[in-house]
PDB file of C-alpha atoms in Angstrom:
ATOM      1  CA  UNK Z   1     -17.323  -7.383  -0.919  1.00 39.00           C
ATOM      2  CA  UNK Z   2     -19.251 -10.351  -2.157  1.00 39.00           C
ATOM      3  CA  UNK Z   3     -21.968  -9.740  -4.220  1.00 39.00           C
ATOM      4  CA  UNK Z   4     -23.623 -12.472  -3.794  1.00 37.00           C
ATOM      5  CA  UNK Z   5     -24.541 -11.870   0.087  1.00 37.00           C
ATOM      6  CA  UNK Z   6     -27.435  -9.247  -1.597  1.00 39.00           C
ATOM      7  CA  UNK Z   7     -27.753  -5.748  -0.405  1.00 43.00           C
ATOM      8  CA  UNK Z   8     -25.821  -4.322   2.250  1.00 46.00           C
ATOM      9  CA  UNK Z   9     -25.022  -7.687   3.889  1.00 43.00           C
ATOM     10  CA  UNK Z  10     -21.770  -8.298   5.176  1.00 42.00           C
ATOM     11  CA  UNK Z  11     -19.738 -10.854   5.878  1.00 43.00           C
ATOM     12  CA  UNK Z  12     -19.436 -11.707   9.556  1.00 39.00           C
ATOM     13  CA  UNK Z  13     -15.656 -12.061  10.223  1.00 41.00           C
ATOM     14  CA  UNK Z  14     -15.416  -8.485   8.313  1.00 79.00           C
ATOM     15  CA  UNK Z  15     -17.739  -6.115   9.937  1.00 88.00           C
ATOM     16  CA  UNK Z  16     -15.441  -2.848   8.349  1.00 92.00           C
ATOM     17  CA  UNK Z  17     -17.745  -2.865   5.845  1.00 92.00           C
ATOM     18  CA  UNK Z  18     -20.903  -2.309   7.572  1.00 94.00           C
ATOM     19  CA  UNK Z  19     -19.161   0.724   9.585  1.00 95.00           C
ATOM     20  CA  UNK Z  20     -18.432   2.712   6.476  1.00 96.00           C
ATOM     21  CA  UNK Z  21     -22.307   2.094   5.359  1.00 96.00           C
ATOM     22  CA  UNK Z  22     -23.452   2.919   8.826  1.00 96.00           C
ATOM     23  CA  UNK Z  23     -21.543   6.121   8.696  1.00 97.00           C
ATOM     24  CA  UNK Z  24     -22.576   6.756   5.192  1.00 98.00           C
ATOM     25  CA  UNK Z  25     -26.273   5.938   6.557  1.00 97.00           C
ATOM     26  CA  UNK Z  26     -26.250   8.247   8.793  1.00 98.00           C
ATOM     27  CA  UNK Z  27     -24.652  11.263   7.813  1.00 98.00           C
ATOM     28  CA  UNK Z  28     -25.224  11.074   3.753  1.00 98.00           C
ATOM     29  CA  UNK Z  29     -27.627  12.257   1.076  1.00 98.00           C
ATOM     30  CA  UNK Z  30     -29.187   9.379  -0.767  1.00 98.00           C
ATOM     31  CA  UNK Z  31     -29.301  10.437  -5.104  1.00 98.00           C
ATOM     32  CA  UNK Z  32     -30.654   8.239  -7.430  1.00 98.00           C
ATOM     33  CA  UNK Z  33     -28.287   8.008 -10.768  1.00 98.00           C
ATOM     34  CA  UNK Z  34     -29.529   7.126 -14.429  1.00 96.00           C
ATOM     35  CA  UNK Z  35     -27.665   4.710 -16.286  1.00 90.00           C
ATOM     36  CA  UNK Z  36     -24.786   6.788 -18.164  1.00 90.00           C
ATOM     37  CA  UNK Z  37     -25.175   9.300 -16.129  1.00 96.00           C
ATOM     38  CA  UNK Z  38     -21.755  11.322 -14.630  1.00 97.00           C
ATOM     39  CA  UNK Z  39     -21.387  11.311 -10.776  1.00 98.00           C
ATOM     40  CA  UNK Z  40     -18.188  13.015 -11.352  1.00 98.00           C
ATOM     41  CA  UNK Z  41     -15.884  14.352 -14.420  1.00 96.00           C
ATOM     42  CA  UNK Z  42     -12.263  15.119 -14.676  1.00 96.00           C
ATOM     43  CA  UNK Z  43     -10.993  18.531 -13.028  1.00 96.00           C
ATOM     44  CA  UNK Z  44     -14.658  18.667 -10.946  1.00 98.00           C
ATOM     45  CA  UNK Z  45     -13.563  19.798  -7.253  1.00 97.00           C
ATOM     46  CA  UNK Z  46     -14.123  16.742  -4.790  1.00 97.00           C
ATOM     47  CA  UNK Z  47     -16.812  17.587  -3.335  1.00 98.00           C
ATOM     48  CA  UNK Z  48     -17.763  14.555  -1.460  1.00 98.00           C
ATOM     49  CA  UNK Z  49     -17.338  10.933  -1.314  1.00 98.00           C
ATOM     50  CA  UNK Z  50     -19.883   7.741  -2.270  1.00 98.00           C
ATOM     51  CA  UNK Z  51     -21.052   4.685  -1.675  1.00 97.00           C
ATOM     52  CA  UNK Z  52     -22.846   3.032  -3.931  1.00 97.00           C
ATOM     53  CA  UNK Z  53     -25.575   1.936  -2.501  1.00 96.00           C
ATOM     54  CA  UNK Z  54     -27.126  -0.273  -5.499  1.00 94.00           C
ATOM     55  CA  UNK Z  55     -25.739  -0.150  -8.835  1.00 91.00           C
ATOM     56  CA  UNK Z  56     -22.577  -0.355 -10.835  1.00 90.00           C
ATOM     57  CA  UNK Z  57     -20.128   2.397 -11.044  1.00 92.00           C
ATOM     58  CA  UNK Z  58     -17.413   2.220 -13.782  1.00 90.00           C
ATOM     59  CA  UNK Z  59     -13.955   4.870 -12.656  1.00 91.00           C
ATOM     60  CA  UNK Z  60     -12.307   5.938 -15.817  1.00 89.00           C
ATOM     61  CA  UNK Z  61      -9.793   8.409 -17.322  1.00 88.00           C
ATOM     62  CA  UNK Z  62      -9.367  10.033 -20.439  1.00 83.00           C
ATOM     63  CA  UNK Z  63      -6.569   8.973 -22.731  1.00 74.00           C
ATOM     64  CA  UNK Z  64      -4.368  11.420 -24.715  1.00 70.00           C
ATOM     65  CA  UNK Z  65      -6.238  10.280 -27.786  1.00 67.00           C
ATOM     66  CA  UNK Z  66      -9.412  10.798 -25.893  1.00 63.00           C
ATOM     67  CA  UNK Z  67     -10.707   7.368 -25.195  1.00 66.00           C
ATOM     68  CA  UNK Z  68     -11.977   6.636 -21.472  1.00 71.00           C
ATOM     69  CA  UNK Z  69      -9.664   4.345 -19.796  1.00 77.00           C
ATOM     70  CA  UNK Z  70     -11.766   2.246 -17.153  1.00 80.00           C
ATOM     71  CA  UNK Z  71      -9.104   1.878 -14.455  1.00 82.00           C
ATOM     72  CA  UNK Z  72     -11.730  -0.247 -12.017  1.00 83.00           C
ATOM     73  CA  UNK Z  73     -15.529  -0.711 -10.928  1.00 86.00           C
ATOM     74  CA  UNK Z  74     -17.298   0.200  -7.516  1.00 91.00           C
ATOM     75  CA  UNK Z  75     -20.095  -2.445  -6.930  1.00 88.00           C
ATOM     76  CA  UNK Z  76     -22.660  -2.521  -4.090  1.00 90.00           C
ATOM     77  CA  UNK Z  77     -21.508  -1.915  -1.024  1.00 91.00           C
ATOM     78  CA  UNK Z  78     -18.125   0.115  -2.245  1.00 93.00           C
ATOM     79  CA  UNK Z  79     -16.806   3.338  -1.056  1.00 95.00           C
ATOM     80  CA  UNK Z  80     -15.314   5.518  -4.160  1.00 96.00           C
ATOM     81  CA  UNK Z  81     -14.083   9.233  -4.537  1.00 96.00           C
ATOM     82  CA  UNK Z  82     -12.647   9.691  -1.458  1.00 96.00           C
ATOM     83  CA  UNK Z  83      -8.901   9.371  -1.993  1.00 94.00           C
ATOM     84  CA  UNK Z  84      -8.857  12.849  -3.901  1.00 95.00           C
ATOM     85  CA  UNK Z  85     -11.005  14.556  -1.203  1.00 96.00           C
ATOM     86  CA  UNK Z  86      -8.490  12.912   1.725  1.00 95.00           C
ATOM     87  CA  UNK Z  87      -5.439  14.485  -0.312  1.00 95.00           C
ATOM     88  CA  UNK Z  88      -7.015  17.564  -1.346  1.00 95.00           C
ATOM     89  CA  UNK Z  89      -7.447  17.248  -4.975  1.00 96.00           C
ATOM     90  CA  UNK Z  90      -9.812  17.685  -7.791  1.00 97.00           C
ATOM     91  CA  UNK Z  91     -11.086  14.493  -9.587  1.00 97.00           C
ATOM     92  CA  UNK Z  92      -8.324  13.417 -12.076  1.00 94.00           C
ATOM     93  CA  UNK Z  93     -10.745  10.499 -13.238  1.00 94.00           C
ATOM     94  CA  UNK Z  94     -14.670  10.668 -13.679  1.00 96.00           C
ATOM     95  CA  UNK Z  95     -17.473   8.187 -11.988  1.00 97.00           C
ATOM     96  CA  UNK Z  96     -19.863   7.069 -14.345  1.00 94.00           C
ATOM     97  CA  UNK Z  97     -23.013   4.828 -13.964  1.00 94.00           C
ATOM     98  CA  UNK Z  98     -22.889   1.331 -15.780  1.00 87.00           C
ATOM     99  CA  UNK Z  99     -26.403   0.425 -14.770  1.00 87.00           C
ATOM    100  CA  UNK Z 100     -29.197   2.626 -12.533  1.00 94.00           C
ATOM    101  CA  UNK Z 101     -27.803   3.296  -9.090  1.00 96.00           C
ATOM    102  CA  UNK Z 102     -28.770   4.674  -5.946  1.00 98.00           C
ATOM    103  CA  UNK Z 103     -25.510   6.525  -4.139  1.00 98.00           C
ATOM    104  CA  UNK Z 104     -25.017   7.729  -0.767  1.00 98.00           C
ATOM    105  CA  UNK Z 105     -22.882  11.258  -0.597  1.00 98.00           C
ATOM    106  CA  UNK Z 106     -21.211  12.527   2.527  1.00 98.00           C
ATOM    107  CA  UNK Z 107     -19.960  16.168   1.622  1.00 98.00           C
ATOM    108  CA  UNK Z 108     -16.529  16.761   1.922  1.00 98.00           C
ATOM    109  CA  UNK Z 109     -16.504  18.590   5.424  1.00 97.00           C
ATOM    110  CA  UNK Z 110     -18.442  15.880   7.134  1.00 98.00           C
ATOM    111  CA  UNK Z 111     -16.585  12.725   5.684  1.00 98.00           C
ATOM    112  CA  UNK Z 112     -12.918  14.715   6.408  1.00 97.00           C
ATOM    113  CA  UNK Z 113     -14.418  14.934  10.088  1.00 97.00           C
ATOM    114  CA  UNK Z 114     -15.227  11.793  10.397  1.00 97.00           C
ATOM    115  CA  UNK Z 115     -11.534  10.437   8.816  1.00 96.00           C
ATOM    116  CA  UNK Z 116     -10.296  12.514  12.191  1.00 96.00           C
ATOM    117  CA  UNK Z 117     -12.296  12.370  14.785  1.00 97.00           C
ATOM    118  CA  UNK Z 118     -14.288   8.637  14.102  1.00 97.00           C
ATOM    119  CA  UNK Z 119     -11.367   6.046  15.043  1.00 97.00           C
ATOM    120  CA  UNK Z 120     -13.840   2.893  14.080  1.00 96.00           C
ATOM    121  CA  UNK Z 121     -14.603   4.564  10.640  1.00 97.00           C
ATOM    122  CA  UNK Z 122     -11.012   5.686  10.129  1.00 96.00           C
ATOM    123  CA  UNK Z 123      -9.835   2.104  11.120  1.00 95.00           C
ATOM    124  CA  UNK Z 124     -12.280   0.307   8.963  1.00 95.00           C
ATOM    125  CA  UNK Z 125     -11.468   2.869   6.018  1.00 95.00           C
ATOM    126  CA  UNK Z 126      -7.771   2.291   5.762  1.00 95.00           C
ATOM    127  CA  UNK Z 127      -8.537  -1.515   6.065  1.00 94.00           C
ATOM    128  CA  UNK Z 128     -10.839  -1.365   3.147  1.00 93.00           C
ATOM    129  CA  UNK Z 129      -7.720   1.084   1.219  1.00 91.00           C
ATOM    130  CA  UNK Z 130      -4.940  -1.449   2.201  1.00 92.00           C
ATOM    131  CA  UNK Z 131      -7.161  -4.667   0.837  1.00 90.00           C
ATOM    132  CA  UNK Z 132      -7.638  -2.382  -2.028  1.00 87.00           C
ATOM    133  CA  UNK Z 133      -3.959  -1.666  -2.953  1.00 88.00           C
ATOM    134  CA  UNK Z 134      -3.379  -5.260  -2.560  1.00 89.00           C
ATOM    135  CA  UNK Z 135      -6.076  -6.584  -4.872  1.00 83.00           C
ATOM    136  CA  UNK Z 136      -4.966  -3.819  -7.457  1.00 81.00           C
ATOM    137  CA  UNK Z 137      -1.436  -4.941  -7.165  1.00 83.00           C
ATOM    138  CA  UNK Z 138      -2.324  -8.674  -7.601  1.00 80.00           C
ATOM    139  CA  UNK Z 139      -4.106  -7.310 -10.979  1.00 76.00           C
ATOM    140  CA  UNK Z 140      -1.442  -5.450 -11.717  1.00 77.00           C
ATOM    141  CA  UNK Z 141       0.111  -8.801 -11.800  1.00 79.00           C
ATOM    142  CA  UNK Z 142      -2.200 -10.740 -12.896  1.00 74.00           C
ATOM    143  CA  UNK Z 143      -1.973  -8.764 -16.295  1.00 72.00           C
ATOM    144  CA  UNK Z 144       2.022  -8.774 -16.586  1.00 78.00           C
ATOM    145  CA  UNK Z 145       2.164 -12.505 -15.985  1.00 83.00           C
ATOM    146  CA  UNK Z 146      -1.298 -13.801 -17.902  1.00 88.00           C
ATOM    147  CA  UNK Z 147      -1.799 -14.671 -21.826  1.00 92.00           C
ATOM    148  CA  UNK Z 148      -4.655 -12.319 -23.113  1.00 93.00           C
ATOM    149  CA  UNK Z 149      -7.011 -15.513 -23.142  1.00 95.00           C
ATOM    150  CA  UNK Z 150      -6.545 -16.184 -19.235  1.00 92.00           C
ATOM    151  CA  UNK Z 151      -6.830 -12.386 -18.170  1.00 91.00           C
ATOM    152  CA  UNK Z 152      -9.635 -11.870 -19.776  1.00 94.00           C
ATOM    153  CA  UNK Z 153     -11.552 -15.245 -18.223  1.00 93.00           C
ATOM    154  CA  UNK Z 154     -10.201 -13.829 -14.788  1.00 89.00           C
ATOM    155  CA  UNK Z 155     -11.756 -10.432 -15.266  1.00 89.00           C
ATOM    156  CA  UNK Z 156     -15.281 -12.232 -16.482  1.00 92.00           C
ATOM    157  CA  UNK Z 157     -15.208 -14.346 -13.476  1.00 89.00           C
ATOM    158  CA  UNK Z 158     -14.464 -11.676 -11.103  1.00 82.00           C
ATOM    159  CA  UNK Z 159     -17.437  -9.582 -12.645  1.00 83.00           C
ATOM    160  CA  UNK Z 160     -19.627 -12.414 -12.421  1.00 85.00           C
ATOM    161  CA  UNK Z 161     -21.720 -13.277  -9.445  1.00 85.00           C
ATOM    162  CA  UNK Z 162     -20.823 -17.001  -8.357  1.00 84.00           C
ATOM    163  CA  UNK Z 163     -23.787 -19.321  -7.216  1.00 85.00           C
ATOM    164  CA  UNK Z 164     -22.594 -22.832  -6.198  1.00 82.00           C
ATOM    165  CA  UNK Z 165     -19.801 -23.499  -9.265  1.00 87.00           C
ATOM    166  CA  UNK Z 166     -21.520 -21.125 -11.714  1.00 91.00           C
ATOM    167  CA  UNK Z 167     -20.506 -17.484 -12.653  1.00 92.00           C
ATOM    168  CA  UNK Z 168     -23.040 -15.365 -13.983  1.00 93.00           C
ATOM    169  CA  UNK Z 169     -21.657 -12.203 -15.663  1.00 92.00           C
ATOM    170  CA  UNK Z 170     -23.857  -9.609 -17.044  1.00 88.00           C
ATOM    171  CA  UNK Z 171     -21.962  -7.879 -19.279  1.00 87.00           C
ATOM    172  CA  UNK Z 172     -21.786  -3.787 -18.655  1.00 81.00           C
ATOM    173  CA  UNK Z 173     -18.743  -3.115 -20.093  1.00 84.00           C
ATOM    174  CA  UNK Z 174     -18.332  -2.470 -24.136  1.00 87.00           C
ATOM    175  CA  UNK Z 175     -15.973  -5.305 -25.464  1.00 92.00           C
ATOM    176  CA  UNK Z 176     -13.790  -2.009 -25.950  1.00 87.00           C
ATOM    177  CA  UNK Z 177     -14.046  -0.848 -22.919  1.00 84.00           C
ATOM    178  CA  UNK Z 178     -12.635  -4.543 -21.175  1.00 89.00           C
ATOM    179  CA  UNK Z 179     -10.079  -4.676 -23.678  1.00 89.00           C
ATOM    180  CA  UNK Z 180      -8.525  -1.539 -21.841  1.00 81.00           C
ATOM    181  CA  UNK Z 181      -8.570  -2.954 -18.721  1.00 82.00           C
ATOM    182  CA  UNK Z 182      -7.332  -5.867 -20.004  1.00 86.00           C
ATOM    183  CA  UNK Z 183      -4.733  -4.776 -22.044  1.00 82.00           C
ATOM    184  CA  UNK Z 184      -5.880  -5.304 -25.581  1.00 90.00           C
ATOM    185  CA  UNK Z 185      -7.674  -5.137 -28.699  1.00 91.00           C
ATOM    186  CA  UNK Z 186     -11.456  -4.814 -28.635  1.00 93.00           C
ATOM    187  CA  UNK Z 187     -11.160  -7.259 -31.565  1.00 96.00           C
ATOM    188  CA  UNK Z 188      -9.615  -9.665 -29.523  1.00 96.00           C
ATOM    189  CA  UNK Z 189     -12.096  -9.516 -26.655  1.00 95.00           C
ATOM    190  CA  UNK Z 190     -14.889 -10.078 -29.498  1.00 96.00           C
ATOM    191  CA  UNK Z 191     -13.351 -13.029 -30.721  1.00 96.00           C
ATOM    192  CA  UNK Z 192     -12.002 -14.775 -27.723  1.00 96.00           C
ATOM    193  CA  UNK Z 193     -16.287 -14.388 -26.477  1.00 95.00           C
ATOM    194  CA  UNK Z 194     -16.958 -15.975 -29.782  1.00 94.00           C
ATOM    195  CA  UNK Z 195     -14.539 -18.894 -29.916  1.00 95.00           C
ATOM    196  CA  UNK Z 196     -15.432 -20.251 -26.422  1.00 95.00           C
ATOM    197  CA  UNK Z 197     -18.535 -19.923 -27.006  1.00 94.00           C
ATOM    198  CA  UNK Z 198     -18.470 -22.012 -29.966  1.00 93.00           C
ATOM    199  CA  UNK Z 199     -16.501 -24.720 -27.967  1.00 92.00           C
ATOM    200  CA  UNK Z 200     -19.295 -24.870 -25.609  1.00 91.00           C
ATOM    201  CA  UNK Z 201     -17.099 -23.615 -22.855  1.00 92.00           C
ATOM    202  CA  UNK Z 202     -19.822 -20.180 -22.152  1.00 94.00           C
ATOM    203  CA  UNK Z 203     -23.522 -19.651 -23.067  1.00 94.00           C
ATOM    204  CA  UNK Z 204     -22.799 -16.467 -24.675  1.00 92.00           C
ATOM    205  CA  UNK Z 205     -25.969 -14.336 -25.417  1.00 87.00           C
ATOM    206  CA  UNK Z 206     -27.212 -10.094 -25.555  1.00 84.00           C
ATOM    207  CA  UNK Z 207     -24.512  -9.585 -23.236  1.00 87.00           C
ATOM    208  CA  UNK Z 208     -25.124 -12.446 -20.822  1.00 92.00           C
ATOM    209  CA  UNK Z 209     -22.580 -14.710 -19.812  1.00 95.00           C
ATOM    210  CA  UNK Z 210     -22.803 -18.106 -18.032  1.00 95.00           C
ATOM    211  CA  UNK Z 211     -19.591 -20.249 -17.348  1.00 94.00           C
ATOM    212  CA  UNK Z 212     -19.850 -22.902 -15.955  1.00 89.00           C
ATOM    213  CA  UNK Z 213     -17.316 -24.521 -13.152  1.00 89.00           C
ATOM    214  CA  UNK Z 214     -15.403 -21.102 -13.415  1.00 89.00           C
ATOM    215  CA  UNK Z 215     -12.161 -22.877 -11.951  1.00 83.00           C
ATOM    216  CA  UNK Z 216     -11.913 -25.746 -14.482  1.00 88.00           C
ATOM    217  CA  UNK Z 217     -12.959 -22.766 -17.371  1.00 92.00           C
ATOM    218  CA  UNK Z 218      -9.793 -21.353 -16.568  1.00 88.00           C
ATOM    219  CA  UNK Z 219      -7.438 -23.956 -16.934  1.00 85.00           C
ATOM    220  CA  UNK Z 220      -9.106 -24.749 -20.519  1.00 83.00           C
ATOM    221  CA  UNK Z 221      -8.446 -21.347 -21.859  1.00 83.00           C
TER     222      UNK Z 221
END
C-alpha cells in the first residue's frame, strides 16, 4: 500500500484493500497501542487478527542467542497476524509497536467466518497474501544478489515515504535492528549512514533521513 495516499486511501485500480478495512471496520474492536508496546508475543494463542489502522508495527522473532529478529513491518493500511489464526497456530513471532498506533482486531471466530463464508473478503485476502509472497521473495532476492551498501539504500527507500523524487525516511528501526534484516553488522549500518552522509549523498540527522532523487542515490552507492 502506498503510504503516501494518507489514511485509509486506496488506490483506485486496487480496491482489495479497502474490502479488508471495510470488513475490519465493521466487525472489529478499535485499541489504541503505546509505542513499545506488545500486540502479541511468541507462544500467545492467536487470538485474532489486525489491521493497523495508524501506526507502525515491527514482526519479529527471537534468535537462539535471544536477539529479536525483525522479519518485516505492517504500515497503515496492512493486515498482520492472521496467517497463524488461518492455520491454527499460536504466534511463533511477536507484533510490536514502532511508533503509537491505533489497531483494528477481529477475534478469531469472526475473521475465520468471514475467510469462509465472505467470497469478496476471501478474494481480496489471498490477493493481498500472493502480492505478499512475491514482494518477500523479491527481498529474499534482493539480499542474495545485493552488496551490503545497495541493500541497505533499498530498504531506506522502501521505508521512506516518496514525495515527487524525494524519500523521506524516519528512522524507527535501531541501526541493529536493520542490520538483521539486512543481513549485517550494526556497525556497518552506522557507518555506511555516516559515510554518505558525509558525501552529501543524505541529510542525515536524530534519526531523520532525506535522500534525495532516490533512483540516482542508488546507483551512487
Amino acid at each position: 500500500m502506498d503510504e503516501t495516499n494518507g489514511q485509509n486511501s486506496f488506490p483506485e485500480s486496487n480496491h482489495h484493500y479497502e474490502t479488508i478495512f471495510r470488513a475490519f471496520e465493521k466487525y472489529g474492536t478499535k485499541r489504541a497501542f503505546k509505542k513499545h508496546e506488545f500486540i502479541f508475543q511468541e507462544n500467545d494463542p492467536s487470538i485474532a487478527a489486525y489491521y493497523v489502522d495508524t501506526g507502525l508495527i515491527k514482526v519479529s522473532q527471537s534468535s537462539q542467542e535471544g536477539q529479536g529478529i525483525t522479519l518485516f513491518l505492517r504500515y497503515t493500511g496492512e493486515v498482520f497476524g492472521n496467517a497463524e489464526l488461518l492455520a491454527g497456530l499460536s504466534r511463533k513471532r511477536y507484533a510490536k509497536c514502532l511508533t503509537d498506533s491505533m489497531i483494528i482486531a477481529v477475534e478469531s471466530r469472526q475473521f475465520l467466518a468471514l475467510a469462509k463464508q465472505d467470497p469478496a473478503f476471501s478474494y481480496s485476502l489471498a490477493t493481498i497474501t500472493a502480492r505478499r509472497l512475491l514482494e518477500t521473495q523479491n527481498m529474499v532476492e534482493t539480499l542474495i544478489s545485493r552488496p551490503v551498501a545497495w541493500r541497505l539504500g533499498w530498504f531506506l527507500i522502501q521505508m521512506g515515504k516518496r514525495k515527487e523524487n524525494v524519500a523521506r525516511v524516519q528512522l524507527q528501526l535501531s541501526h541493529e535492528e536493520i542490520s538483521y534484516v539486512i543481513g549485517c553488522s550494526r556497525q556497518t549500518v552506522t557507518e555506511l549512514l555516516n559515510k554518505w552522509r558525509d558525501k552529501g549523498l543524505i541529510t542525515y540527522e536524530k534519526k531523520n533521513i532525506i535522500i534525495m532523487e532516490p533512483s540516482r542515490f542508488l546507483h551512487h552507492i
